[in-house]
Each structure stands twice: as structure tokens, then as C-alpha cells.
Amino acid sequence: MPARITVRGGHAGDAAALCGLVTPLARHLLDAGPGTAPCTHPLLATFTAESFAQRLLSPQFAHYVAEQDNRLCGMIALRDGSHVQHLFVRDDTRRRGIARQLWEHALRLHGDRAYTVNSSEIAVPVYIRFGFIGSGPAQTASGVRFVPMQRRVR
């Protein structure tokens, strides 16, 4: 039986672990385009330990992390309290409701309001289950393909 998952607020001490969690998962989002090597992709530059530390200390962002056996297995970050900036769950812990736990934790703390997300195409079904709907066609910006989505106040 898997160990219990706990969700807590992220802090600056989580920066390196978040970098280690998110960077390998983010590679499937990349649309490097001609002349851009995946290892130099602009998105990956935002996933350094230093970048995470800056966001973890910024009042503009709220980070929540899921842990299992004292190891991060997921994270959600909200920007300005209403935009899902990031939601990632480690591959080997998927399909255990961790994304939902993170989302519901954020909802409890930030309230029932309108939310937005630029979802990867793979994650669209997850966000639909969370009550989001598409708000535009899939698009690519800065080498990242996404579907803009929104969740209205219930």
C-alpha cells in the first residue's frame, strides 16, 4: 500500500526539489522549433532552482507541494491567486488523485473564483474534470504549445 500523500505550502527550501521534479516532466511541453535545442529552451530557463526560489519568495505566487515518503511527488503554483501557473505530478505517482488533492487544497485557500490556465494538450482532460472549459484554440507561444482554459465561479 502506497504511503499517505500530504499537501503543504511550498517554501524556498523546496526550490531544488521542485526543479528536479518539474524539469523532466516539462520536456513533453516543448516545441523547440528550428535552431532551438531542448536543453536551451526558454521554458526550461524558468525551471532552475534559482527561478523557483524567486517565485517561492514572491507574493505574486502561491506554491503547494505534495509529498510521499518525504519526497515531492507533485506541485501546483498559482499566479496572482487565480491563474494556474504550474501543475505537475511525478510520473510514478500519477493516477492516485494527487493533482486533485493539490487543486482542492489551492481552492480551499484561494476560494471559489474564476481561474485560468494554459494547459498542455495532455492535461486538458484533467482540467475539464476540475471544471475548466476551453477558452480558445490550441496555440504556441515562446515555444510552448497550450490550450487556454478557464473555470468560472460556481
mmCIF file of C-alpha atoms in Angstrom:
data_model
loop_
_atom_site.group_PDB
_atom_site.id
_atom_site.type_symbol
_atom_site.label_atom_id
_atom_site.label_comp_id
_atom_site.label_asym_id
_atom_site.label_seq_id
_atom_site.Cartn_x
_atom_site.Cartn_y
_atom_site.Cartn_z
ATOM 1 C CA MET A 1 0.000 0.000 0.000
ATOM 2 C CA PRO A 2 1.464 3.405 -1.004
ATOM 3 C CA ALA A 3 2.349 5.840 1.754
ATOM 4 C CA ARG A 4 -0.049 8.668 2.533
ATOM 5 C CA ILE A 5 0.220 11.846 0.444
ATOM 6 C CA THR A 6 0.468 15.141 2.341
ATOM 7 C CA VAL A 7 -0.034 18.585 0.846
ATOM 8 C CA ARG A 8 1.591 21.696 2.303
ATOM 9 C CA GLY A 9 2.649 25.168 1.323
ATOM 10 C CA GLY A 10 5.867 25.392 -0.649
ATOM 11 C CA HIS A 11 8.837 27.315 0.728
ATOM 12 C CA ALA A 12 12.217 28.478 -0.543
ATOM 13 C CA GLY A 13 13.844 25.293 0.756
ATOM 14 C CA ASP A 14 11.819 23.363 -1.839
ATOM 15 C CA ALA A 15 13.411 25.147 -4.817
ATOM 16 C CA ALA A 16 15.963 22.474 -5.759
ATOM 17 C CA ALA A 17 13.457 19.638 -5.301
ATOM 18 C CA LEU A 18 10.883 21.475 -7.435
ATOM 19 C CA CYS A 19 13.494 21.951 -10.147
ATOM 20 C CA GLY A 20 14.222 18.212 -10.031
ATOM 21 C CA LEU A 21 10.511 17.348 -10.138
ATOM 22 C CA VAL A 22 9.365 19.722 -12.869
ATOM 23 C CA THR A 23 12.215 19.857 -15.390
ATOM 24 C CA PRO A 24 11.954 16.249 -16.642
ATOM 25 C CA LEU A 25 8.150 16.484 -16.749
ATOM 26 C CA ALA A 26 8.152 19.761 -18.673
ATOM 27 C CA ARG A 27 10.164 18.399 -21.586
ATOM 28 C CA HIS A 28 6.999 16.992 -23.220
ATOM 29 C CA LEU A 29 5.620 20.551 -23.416
ATOM 30 C CA LEU A 30 8.448 21.844 -25.548
ATOM 31 C CA ASP A 31 8.028 22.849 -29.147
ATOM 32 C CA ALA A 32 11.639 23.862 -29.655
ATOM 33 C CA GLY A 33 11.336 24.797 -33.299
ATOM 34 C CA PRO A 34 14.225 25.199 -35.721
ATOM 35 C CA GLY A 35 17.552 26.107 -34.163
ATOM 36 C CA THR A 36 16.453 25.670 -30.536
ATOM 37 C CA ALA A 37 17.948 22.756 -28.653
ATOM 38 C CA PRO A 38 15.622 21.352 -25.958
ATOM 39 C CA CYS A 39 18.283 21.905 -23.274
ATOM 40 C CA THR A 40 18.315 25.657 -24.073
ATOM 41 C CA HIS A 41 14.561 26.086 -24.400
ATOM 42 C CA PRO A 42 13.251 29.317 -22.784
ATOM 43 C CA LEU A 43 10.732 27.393 -20.644
ATOM 44 C CA LEU A 44 13.465 25.304 -19.060
ATOM 45 C CA ALA A 45 15.252 28.502 -18.049
ATOM 46 C CA THR A 46 12.295 29.187 -15.733
ATOM 47 C CA PHE A 47 12.729 25.810 -14.011
ATOM 48 C CA THR A 48 16.087 26.375 -12.341
ATOM 49 C CA ALA A 49 16.415 26.169 -8.576
ATOM 50 C CA GLU A 50 17.123 29.914 -8.545
ATOM 51 C CA SER A 51 13.975 30.696 -10.552
ATOM 52 C CA PHE A 52 11.871 28.524 -8.266
ATOM 53 C CA ALA A 53 13.380 30.194 -5.202
ATOM 54 C CA GLN A 54 12.466 33.625 -6.598
ATOM 55 C CA ARG A 55 8.860 32.562 -7.254
ATOM 56 C CA LEU A 56 8.561 30.833 -3.882
ATOM 57 C CA LEU A 57 9.543 34.111 -2.205
ATOM 58 C CA SER A 58 7.361 36.298 -4.428
ATOM 59 C CA PRO A 59 3.953 37.439 -3.114
ATOM 60 C CA GLN A 60 2.682 37.092 -6.701
ATOM 61 C CA PHE A 61 2.889 33.290 -6.491
ATOM 62 C CA ALA A 62 1.478 30.635 -4.177
ATOM 63 C CA HIS A 63 3.053 27.170 -4.289
ATOM 64 C CA TYR A 64 1.695 23.978 -2.764
ATOM 65 C CA VAL A 65 3.534 20.687 -2.819
ATOM 66 C CA ALA A 66 2.502 17.059 -2.375
ATOM 67 C CA GLU A 67 4.875 14.725 -0.549
ATOM 68 C CA GLN A 68 5.053 10.993 -0.162
ATOM 69 C CA ASP A 69 7.759 9.401 1.989
ATOM 70 C CA ASN A 70 9.362 12.856 2.470
ATOM 71 C CA ARG A 71 9.814 13.236 -1.298
ATOM 72 C CA LEU A 72 7.994 15.711 -3.517
ATOM 73 C CA CYS A 73 5.609 13.988 -5.872
ATOM 74 C CA GLY A 74 3.603 16.946 -7.116
ATOM 75 C CA MET A 75 3.190 20.697 -7.101
ATOM 76 C CA ILE A 76 0.752 23.423 -8.047
ATOM 77 C CA ALA A 77 1.599 27.094 -8.390
ATOM 78 C CA LEU A 78 -0.938 29.893 -8.682
ATOM 79 C CA ARG A 79 -0.038 33.304 -10.026
ATOM 80 C CA ASP A 80 -1.996 36.288 -8.729
ATOM 81 C CA GLY A 81 -4.314 33.906 -6.871
ATOM 82 C CA SER A 82 -6.296 32.896 -9.936
ATOM 83 C CA HIS A 83 -4.022 31.591 -12.712
ATOM 84 C CA VAL A 84 -2.699 28.039 -12.508
ATOM 85 C CA GLN A 85 0.902 28.662 -13.483
ATOM 86 C CA HIS A 86 2.084 25.061 -12.995
ATOM 87 C CA LEU A 87 0.602 21.710 -12.010
ATOM 88 C CA PHE A 88 2.923 18.723 -12.181
ATOM 89 C CA VAL A 89 2.790 15.210 -10.727
ATOM 90 C CA ARG A 90 5.736 12.824 -10.819
ATOM 91 C CA ASP A 91 5.243 10.016 -13.380
ATOM 92 C CA ASP A 92 5.471 7.169 -10.888
ATOM 93 C CA THR A 93 2.757 8.668 -8.650
ATOM 94 C CA ARG A 94 0.149 9.525 -11.276
ATOM 95 C CA ARG A 95 -3.431 8.269 -11.183
ATOM 96 C CA ARG A 96 -3.569 8.465 -7.374
ATOM 97 C CA GLY A 97 -5.543 11.703 -7.150
ATOM 98 C CA ILE A 98 -2.515 13.869 -6.349
ATOM 99 C CA ALA A 99 -3.376 16.566 -8.915
ATOM 100 C CA ARG A 100 -6.899 16.705 -7.480
ATOM 101 C CA GLN A 101 -5.572 16.963 -3.914
ATOM 102 C CA LEU A 102 -3.315 19.833 -4.936
ATOM 103 C CA TRP A 103 -6.129 21.582 -6.830
ATOM 104 C CA GLU A 104 -8.620 21.190 -3.970
ATOM 105 C CA HIS A 105 -6.033 22.439 -1.463
ATOM 106 C CA ALA A 106 -5.485 25.557 -3.588
ATOM 107 C CA LEU A 107 -9.266 26.052 -3.933
ATOM 108 C CA ARG A 108 -9.756 25.852 -0.153
ATOM 109 C CA LEU A 109 -7.131 28.526 0.374
ATOM 110 C CA HIS A 110 -7.933 30.829 -2.555
ATOM 111 C CA GLY A 111 -11.687 30.389 -2.745
ATOM 112 C CA ASP A 112 -14.268 29.781 -5.406
ATOM 113 C CA ARG A 113 -13.406 32.348 -8.040
ATOM 114 C CA ALA A 114 -12.666 32.439 -11.727
ATOM 115 C CA TYR A 115 -9.409 30.653 -12.596
ATOM 116 C CA THR A 116 -7.402 30.403 -15.797
ATOM 117 C CA VAL A 117 -4.737 28.017 -17.049
ATOM 118 C CA ASN A 118 -2.716 27.491 -20.199
ATOM 119 C CA SER A 119 -2.966 23.707 -20.218
ATOM 120 C CA SER A 120 -0.753 21.295 -22.067
ATOM 121 C CA GLU A 121 -2.837 19.316 -24.531
ATOM 122 C CA ILE A 122 -2.204 16.173 -22.474
ATOM 123 C CA ALA A 123 -3.608 17.786 -19.305
ATOM 124 C CA VAL A 124 -6.844 19.146 -20.830
ATOM 125 C CA PRO A 125 -8.938 16.174 -19.552
ATOM 126 C CA VAL A 126 -7.615 16.760 -16.014
ATOM 127 C CA TYR A 127 -8.613 20.406 -16.075
ATOM 128 C CA ILE A 128 -12.025 19.537 -17.534
ATOM 129 C CA ARG A 129 -12.585 17.286 -14.505
ATOM 130 C CA PHE A 130 -11.682 20.294 -12.329
ATOM 131 C CA GLY A 131 -14.426 22.342 -14.035
ATOM 132 C CA PHE A 132 -12.363 24.209 -16.633
ATOM 133 C CA ILE A 133 -13.516 24.738 -20.211
ATOM 134 C CA GLY A 134 -11.533 25.721 -23.274
ATOM 135 C CA SER A 135 -11.463 29.461 -23.898
ATOM 136 C CA GLY A 136 -9.634 29.368 -27.222
ATOM 137 C CA PRO A 137 -7.878 27.111 -29.691
ATOM 138 C CA ALA A 138 -4.560 25.402 -29.001
ATOM 139 C CA GLN A 139 -1.690 27.758 -29.643
ATOM 140 C CA THR A 140 2.068 28.026 -29.375
ATOM 141 C CA ALA A 141 3.852 30.884 -27.642
ATOM 142 C CA SER A 142 7.548 31.068 -26.753
ATOM 143 C CA GLY A 143 7.935 27.512 -27.974
ATOM 144 C CA VAL A 144 5.249 26.033 -25.695
ATOM 145 C CA ARG A 145 2.019 24.560 -27.053
ATOM 146 C CA PHE A 146 -1.033 25.014 -24.829
ATOM 147 C CA VAL A 147 -4.810 25.267 -24.676
ATOM 148 C CA PRO A 148 -6.162 28.345 -22.863
ATOM 149 C CA MET A 149 -8.855 27.337 -20.367
ATOM 150 C CA GLN A 150 -10.965 28.984 -17.712
ATOM 151 C CA ARG A 151 -13.057 27.973 -14.726
ATOM 152 C CA ARG A 152 -15.883 30.265 -13.762
ATOM 153 C CA VAL A 153 -17.174 30.884 -10.265
ATOM 154 C CA ARG A 154 -19.518 28.080 -9.305
#
